[in-house]
Coordinates of C-alpha atoms and ligand atoms in Angstrom, one line a residue:
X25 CA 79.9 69.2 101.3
X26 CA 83.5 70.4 101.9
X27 CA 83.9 73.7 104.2
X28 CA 86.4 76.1 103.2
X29 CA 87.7 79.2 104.8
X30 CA 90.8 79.9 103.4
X31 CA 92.1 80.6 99.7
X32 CA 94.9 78.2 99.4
X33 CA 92.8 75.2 100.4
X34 CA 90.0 75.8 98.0
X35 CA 92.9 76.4 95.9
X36 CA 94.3 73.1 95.9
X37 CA 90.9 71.5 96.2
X38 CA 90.0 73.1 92.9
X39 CA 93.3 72.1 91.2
X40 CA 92.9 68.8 91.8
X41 CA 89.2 68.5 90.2
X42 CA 90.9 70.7 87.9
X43 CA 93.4 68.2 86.9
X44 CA 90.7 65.6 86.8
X45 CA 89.0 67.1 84.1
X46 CA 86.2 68.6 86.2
X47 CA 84.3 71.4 85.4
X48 CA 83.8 74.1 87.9
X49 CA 80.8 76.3 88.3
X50 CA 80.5 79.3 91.0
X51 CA 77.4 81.1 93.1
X52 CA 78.5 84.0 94.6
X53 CA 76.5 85.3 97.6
X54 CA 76.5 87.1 101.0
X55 CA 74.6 84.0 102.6
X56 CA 71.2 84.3 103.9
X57 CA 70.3 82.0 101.8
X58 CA 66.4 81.9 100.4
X59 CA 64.8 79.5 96.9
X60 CA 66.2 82.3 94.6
X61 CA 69.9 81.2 95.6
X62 CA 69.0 77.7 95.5
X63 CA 67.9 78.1 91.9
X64 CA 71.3 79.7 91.1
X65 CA 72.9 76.6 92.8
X66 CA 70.6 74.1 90.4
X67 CA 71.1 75.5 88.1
X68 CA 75.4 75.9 88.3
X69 CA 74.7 72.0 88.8
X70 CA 73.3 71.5 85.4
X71 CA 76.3 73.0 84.2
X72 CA 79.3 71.7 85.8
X73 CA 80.5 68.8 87.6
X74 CA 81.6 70.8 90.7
X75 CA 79.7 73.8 92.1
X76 CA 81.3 76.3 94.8
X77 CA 79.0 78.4 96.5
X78 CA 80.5 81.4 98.2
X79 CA 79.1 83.1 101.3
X80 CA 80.3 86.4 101.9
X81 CA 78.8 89.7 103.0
X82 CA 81.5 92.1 101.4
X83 CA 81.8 94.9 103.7
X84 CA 83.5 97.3 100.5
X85 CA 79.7 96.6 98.5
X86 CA 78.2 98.3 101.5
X87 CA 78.4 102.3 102.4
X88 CA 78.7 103.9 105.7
X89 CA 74.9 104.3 106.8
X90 CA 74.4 101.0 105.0
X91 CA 73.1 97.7 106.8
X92 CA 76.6 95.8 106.9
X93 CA 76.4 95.4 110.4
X94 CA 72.7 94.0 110.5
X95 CA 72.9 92.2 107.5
X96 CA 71.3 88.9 108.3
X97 CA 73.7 85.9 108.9
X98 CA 72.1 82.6 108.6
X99 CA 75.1 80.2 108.3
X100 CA 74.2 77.0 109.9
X101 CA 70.9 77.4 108.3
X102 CA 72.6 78.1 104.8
X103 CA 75.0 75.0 105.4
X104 CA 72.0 72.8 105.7
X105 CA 70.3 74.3 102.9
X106 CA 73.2 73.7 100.4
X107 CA 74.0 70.3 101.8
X108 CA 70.5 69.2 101.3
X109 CA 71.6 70.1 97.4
X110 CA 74.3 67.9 97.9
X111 CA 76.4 71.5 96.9
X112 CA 80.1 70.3 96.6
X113 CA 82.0 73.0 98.2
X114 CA 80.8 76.2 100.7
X115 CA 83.9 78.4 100.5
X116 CA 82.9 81.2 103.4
X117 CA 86.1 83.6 104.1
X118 CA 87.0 85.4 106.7
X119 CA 87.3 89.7 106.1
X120 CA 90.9 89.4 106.2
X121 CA 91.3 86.3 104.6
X122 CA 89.3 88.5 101.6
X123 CA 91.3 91.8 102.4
X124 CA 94.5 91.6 104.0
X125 CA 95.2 95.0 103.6
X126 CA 92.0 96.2 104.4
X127 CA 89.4 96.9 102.5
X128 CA 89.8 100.3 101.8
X129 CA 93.3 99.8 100.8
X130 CA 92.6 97.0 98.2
X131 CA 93.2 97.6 94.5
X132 CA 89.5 97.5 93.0
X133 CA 88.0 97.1 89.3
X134 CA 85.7 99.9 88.2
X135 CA 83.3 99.4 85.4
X136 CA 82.3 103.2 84.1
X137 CA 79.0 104.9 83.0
X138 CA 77.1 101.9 83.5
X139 CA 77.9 101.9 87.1
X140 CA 76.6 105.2 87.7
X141 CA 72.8 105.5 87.2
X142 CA 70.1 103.9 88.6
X143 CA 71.3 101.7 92.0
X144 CA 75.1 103.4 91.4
X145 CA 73.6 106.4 90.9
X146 CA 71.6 106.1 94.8
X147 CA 74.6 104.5 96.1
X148 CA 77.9 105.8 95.4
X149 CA 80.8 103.0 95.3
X150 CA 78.6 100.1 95.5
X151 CA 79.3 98.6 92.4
X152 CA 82.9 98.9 92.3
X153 CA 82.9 97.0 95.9
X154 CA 80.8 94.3 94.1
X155 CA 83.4 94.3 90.7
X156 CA 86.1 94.2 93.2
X157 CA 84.9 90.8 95.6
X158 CA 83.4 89.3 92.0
X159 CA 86.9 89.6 90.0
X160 CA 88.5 88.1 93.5
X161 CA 86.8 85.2 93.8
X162 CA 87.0 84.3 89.5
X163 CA 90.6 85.1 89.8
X164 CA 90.6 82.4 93.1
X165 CA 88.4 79.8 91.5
X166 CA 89.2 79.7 88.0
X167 CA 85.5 78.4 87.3
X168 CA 84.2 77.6 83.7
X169 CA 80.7 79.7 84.3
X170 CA 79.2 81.7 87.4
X171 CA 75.6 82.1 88.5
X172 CA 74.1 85.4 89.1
X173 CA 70.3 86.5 89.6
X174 CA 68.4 88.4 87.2
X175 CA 66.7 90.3 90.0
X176 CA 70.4 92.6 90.6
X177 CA 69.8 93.2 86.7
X178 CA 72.4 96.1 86.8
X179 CA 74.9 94.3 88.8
X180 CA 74.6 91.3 86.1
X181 CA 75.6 94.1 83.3
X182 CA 78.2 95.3 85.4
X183 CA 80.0 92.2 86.1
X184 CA 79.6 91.0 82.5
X185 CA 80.8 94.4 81.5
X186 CA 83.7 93.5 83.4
X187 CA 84.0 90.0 82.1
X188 CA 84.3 91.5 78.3
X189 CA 86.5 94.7 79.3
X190 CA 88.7 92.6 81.3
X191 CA 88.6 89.2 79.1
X192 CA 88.1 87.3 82.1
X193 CA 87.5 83.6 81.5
X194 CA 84.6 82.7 82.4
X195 CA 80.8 82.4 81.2
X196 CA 78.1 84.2 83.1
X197 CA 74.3 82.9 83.4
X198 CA 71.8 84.9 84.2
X199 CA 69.0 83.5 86.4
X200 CA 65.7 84.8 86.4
X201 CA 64.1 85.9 89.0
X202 CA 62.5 83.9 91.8
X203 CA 59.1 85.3 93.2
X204 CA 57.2 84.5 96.4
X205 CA 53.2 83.3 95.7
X206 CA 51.8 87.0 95.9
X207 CA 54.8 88.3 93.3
X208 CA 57.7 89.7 95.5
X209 CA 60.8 89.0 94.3
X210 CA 62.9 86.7 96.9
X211 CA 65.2 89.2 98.6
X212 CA 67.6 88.8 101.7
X213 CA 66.4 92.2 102.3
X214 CA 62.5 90.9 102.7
X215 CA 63.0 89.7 106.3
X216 CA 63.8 93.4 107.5
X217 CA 60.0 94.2 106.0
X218 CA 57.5 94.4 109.0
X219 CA 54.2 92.3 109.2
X220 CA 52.3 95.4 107.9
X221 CA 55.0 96.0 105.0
X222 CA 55.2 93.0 103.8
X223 CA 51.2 92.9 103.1
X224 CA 51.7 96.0 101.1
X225 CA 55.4 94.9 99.4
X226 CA 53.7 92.6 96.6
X227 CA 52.2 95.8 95.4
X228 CA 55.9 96.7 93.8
X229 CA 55.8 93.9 91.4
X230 CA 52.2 94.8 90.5
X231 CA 52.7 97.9 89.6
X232 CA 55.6 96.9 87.4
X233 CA 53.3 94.7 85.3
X234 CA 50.9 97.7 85.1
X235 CA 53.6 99.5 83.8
X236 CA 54.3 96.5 81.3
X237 CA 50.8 96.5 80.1
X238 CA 50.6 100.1 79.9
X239 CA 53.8 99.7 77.3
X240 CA 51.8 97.2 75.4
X241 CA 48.6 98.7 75.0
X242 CA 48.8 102.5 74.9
X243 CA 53.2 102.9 75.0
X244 CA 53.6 106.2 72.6
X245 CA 54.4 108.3 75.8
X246 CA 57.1 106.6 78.2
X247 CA 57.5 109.5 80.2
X248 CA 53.9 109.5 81.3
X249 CA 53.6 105.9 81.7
X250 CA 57.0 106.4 84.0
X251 CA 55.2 109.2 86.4
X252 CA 51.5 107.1 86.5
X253 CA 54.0 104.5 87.8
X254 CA 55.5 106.6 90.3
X255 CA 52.3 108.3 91.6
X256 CA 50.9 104.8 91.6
X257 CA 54.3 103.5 94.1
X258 CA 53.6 106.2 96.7
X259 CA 49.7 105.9 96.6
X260 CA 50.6 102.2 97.6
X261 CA 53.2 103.4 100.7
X262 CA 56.4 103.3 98.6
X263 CA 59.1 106.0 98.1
X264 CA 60.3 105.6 94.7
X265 CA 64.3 105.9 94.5
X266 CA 64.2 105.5 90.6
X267 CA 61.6 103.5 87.9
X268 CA 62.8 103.6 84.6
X269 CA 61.6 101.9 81.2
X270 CA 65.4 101.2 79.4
X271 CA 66.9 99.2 76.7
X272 CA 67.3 95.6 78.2
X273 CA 70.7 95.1 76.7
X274 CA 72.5 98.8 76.6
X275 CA 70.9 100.3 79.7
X276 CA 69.7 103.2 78.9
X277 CA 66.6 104.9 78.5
X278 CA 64.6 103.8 75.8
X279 CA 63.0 105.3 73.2
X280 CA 60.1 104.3 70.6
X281 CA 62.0 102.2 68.4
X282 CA 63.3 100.0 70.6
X283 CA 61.7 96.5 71.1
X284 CA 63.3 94.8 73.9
X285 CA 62.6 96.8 77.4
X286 CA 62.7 96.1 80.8
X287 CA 61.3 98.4 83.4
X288 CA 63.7 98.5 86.2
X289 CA 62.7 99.9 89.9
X290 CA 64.2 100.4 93.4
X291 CA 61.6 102.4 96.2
X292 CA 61.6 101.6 100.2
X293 CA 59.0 100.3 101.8
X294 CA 59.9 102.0 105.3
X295 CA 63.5 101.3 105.8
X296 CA 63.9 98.7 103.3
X297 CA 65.0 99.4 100.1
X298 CA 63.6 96.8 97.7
X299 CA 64.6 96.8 93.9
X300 CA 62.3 94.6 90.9
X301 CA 62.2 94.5 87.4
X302 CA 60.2 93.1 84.5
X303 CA 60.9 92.5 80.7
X304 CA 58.6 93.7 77.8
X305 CA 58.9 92.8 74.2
X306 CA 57.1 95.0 71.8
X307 CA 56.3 93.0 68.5
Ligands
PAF429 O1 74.4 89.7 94.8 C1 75.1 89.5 95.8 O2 74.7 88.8 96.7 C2 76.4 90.2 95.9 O3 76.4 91.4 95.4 C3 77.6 89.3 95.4 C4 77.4 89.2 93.9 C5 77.6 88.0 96.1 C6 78.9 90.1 95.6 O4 79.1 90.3 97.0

């Protein structure tokens, strides 16, 4: 696996493959890497000839009381874990190699209305730092598709948003989600739960398929279905930060007639703020 810290050697790596008729596939991610990411990385594989993963924690995604500074950073553990993949390139930047005028004073991309409810909503700016570091590194690798996760749901609209508003090159795949044996969804942000949280954490996902079977059996009244989910959340030891039952490809709220649903969720579990979702299809 080539190493790669700065923009103008990937970028003459990649011209090269480029030239030889290689097809390039990217997985961006802020390291830390868990089974979720390595799915992203198979499956970029079965896509393309050469596969970059990117590990960056971008400091402009994160606000001020935000966990930037303890945000965990694993990278001799993430090099072996790629390389056991036989991943062909780690490009992992440097902040000013990313931002060289800072990041606050970096042009940005905003996607609007879809970046401002649910996790835009709780935190203000987040999205556009994630638009802004996406749209960098397609502009700096030129790949055929990129890998996202299905468990970000909102940031996967937002970016594809972007893609179509933009017309940016590139295909996106969605992923979906990777769960531990008891249901969590994989999450960087797991390892901050303690030993007692992390008992209770499986609880989230639970509840979301309650939620989905509540849709199924009995789902004329959302709205009530929405607050026995809620109630349900704090019972367990969760704040809710939002649960909503939305159209899975406009997001926004549903409403009866629509078939295609996903219930989408963010609550902490003590200091950790987790996020789920699940799909329902009504027949
Ligand atoms: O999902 C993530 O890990 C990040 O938001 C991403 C897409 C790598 C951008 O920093």
């Amino acid at each position: 696996m080539l190493i790669i810290h700065t923009i103008s050697e990937l970028q003459s790596e990649l011209k090269q493959r480029r030239q030889a008729g290689r097809s390039l596939a990217l997985v961006p991610t802020m390291g830390n890497l868990h089974p979720g990411h390595l799915q992203l990385v198979s499956t970029a594989q079965q896509h393309a000839e050469t596969v970059i993963v990117t590990i960056f924690v971008n400091p402009t995604q994160f606000s001020a009381h935000e966990d930037l500074d303890s945000y965990p950073r694993t990278f001799k553990d993430d090099c072996q874990k790629l390389e056991s993949l036989n991943t062909d390139i780690l490009f992992a930047p440097s902040i000013d190699e990313i931002y060289p005028h800072g990041g606050k004073n970096t042009s940005h991309v905003h996607v609007p209305h879809i970046t401002e409810v649910l996790c835009g909503a709780s935190r203000p700016g987040h999205f556009d730092g994630v638009t802004t570091i996406v749209c960098k590194l397609f502009n700096i690798c030129q790949a055929d598709i990129a890998v996202f996760g299905e468990k970000d749901f909102q940031q996967l609209a937002v970016i594809r948003r972007m893609v179509d508003d933009l017309n940016i090159p590139i295909r996106i795949i969605g992923e979906p989600i990777v769960r531990e044996a008891d249901g969590l969804a994989m999450s960087s942000r797991n390892g901050y739960l303690s030993e007692e949280e992390r008992a209770i954490a499986p609880r989230f996902h639970q509840i979301l398929q309650h939620t989905k079977q509540a849709i199924l059996t009995t789902g004329t009244n959302l709205n009530s279905i929405v607050s026995r989910a809620k109630k349900d959340l704090i019972e367990a030891g969760f704040k809710p930060d939002y649960l909503h039952i939305y159209q899975r490809h406009e997001l926004k709220p549903a409403t009866q007639q629509n078939k295609e649903l996903i219930i989408v969720a963010a609550a902490f579990l003590g200091s950790t703020r987790l996020i789920d979702n699940v799909y329902v299809n009504r027949t």
